[in-house]
Coordinates of C-alpha atoms in Angstrom, one line a residue:
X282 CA 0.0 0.0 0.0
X283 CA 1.6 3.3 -0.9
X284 CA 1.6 6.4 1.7
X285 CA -1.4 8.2 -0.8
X286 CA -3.3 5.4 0.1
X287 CA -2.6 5.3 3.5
X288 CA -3.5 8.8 3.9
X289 CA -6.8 8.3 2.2
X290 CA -8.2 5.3 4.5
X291 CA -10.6 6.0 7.2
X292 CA -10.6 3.1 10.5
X293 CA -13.5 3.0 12.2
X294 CA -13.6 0.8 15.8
X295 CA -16.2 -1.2 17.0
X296 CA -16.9 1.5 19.7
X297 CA -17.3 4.6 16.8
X298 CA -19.1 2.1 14.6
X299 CA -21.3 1.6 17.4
X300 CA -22.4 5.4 18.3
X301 CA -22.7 6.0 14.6
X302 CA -25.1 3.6 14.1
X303 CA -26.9 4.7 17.3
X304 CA -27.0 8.0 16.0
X305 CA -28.6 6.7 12.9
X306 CA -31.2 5.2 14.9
X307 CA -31.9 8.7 16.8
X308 CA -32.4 10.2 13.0
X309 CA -35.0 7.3 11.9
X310 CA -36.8 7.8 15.1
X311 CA -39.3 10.6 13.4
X312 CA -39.1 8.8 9.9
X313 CA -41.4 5.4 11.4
X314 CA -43.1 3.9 12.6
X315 CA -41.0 0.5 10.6
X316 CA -42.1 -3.1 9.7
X317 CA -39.1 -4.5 9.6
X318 CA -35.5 -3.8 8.6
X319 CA -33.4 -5.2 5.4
X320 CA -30.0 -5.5 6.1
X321 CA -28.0 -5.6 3.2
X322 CA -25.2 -8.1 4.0
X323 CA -23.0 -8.3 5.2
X324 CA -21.6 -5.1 6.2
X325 CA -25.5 -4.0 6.7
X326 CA -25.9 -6.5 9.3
X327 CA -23.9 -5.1 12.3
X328 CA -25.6 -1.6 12.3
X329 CA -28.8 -3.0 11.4
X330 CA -28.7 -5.1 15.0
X331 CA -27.9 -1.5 16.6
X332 CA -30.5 0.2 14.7
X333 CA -33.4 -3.2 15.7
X334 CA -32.7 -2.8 19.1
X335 CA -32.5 1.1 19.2
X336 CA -36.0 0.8 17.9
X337 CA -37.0 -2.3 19.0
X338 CA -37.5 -4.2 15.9
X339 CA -37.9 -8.0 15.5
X340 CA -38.6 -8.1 11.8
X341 CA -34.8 -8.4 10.1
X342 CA -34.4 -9.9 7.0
X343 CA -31.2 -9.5 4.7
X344 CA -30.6 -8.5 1.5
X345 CA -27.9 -10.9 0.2
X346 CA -25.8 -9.2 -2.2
X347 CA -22.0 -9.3 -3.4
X348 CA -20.3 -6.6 -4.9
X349 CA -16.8 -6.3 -3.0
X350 CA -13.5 -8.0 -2.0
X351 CA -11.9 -7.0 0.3
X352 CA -10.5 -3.9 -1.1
X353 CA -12.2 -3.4 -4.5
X354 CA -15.3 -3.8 -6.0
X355 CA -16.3 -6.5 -8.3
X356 CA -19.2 -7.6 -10.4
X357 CA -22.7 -7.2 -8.4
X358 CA -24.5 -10.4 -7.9
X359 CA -27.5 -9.9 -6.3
X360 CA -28.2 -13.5 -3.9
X361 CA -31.0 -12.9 -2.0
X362 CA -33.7 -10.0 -2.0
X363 CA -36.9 -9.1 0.1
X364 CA -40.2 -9.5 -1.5
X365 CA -42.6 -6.7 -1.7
X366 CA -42.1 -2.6 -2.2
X367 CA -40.4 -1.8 0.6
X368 CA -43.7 0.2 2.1
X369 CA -42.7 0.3 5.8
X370 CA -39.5 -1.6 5.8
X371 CA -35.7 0.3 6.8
X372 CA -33.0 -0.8 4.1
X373 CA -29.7 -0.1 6.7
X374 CA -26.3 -0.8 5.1
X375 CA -22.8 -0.1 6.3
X376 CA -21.8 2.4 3.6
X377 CA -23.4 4.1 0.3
X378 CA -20.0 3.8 -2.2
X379 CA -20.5 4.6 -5.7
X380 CA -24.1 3.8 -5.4
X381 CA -24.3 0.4 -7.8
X382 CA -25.2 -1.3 -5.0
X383 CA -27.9 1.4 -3.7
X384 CA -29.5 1.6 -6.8
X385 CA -30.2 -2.1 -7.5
X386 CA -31.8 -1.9 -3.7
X387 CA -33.8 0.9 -5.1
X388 CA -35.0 -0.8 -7.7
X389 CA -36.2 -4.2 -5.5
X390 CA -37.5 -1.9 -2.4
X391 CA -38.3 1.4 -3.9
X392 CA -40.8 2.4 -1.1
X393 CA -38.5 1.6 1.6
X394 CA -36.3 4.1 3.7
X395 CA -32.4 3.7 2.8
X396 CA -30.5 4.4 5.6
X397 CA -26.3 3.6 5.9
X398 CA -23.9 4.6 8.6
X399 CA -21.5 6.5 5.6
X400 CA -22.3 8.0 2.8
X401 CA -19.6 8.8 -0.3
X402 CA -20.7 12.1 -2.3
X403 CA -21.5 9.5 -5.9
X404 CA -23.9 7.1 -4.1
X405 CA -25.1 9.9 -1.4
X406 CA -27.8 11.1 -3.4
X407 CA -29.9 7.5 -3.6
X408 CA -29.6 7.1 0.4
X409 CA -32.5 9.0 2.7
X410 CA -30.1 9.1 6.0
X411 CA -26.7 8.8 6.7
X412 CA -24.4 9.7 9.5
X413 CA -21.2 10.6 8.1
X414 CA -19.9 11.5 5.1
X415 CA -16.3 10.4 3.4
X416 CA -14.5 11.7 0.6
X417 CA -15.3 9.1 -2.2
X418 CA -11.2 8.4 -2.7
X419 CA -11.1 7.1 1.3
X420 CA -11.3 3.2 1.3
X421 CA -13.1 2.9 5.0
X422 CA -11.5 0.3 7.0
X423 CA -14.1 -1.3 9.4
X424 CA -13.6 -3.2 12.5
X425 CA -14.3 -6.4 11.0
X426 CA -11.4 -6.2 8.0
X427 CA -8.9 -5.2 11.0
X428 CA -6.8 -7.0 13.3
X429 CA -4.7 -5.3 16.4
X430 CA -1.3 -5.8 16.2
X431 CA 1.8 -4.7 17.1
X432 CA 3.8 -1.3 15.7
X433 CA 7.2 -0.2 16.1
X434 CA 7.6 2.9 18.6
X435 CA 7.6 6.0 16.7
X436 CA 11.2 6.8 16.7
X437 CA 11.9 4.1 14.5
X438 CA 9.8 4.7 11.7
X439 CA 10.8 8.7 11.9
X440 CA 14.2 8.2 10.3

């Protein structure tokens, strides 16, 4: 990974993943009362347990779809979907990217209310609610595509 890259990445923790996706839940407070939530999977599926239990929702189903590796995106393949319009139902994801993924929701749920933690400015506009927004060159790093480990004290890497 070059330093351009690493300068465009944005970690989130499980704690900062958490409070975002609580503060999503304050936002789609006034937007219900919901039927149920479809969590796209699987980075949907995380925030969407936040967001059932912030509004104490039983009704989760997923939305099985594949469109990344872990640090690209690939060819969409769409492996599961929700019947019905979406009247009533929460679409939650992790992230709104370039908005490929957004708009083939869209088109399977198109009355439901798309919500996603972040938001880049080229799928931004197909979302309802989002939290926080990221330049769309930042690759977000999320808690689950990290590992702690060990660094070497600053004053070796400074010369």
């Amino acid at each position: 990974m070059s330093s351009d890259q690493q300068q465009k990445t944005f970690p989130v923790s499980w704690e900062q993943l958490h409070r975002d996706a609580k503060a999503l839940a304050w936002r789609l407070v006034a937007e219900g009362p919901w039927q149920g939530i479809a969590a796209i999977t699987r980075g949907g599926l995380v925030p969407a347990a936040v967001v059932a239990r912030e509004l104490d929702l039983r009704l989760i189903d997923t939305l099985c779809i594949a469109s990344y590796d872990d640090r690209s995106q690939g060819e969409m393949r769409i492996i599961k979907d929700v019947p019905g319009d979406g009247d009533g139902w929460l679409i939650i994801d992790d992230l709104v990217d370039t908005g490929r993924t957004a708009q083939a929701v869209r088109e399977m749920m198109p009355k439901a209310h798309f919500a996603t933690v972040y938001a880049k400015p080229a799928g931004r506009p197909l979302v309802d609610s989002f939290i926080t927004e990221v330049s769309q060159d930042t690759w977000i790093l999320f808690p689950w595509d990290m590992e702690l480990q060990s660094v070497p004290p600053i004053i070796h890497t400074s010369r």
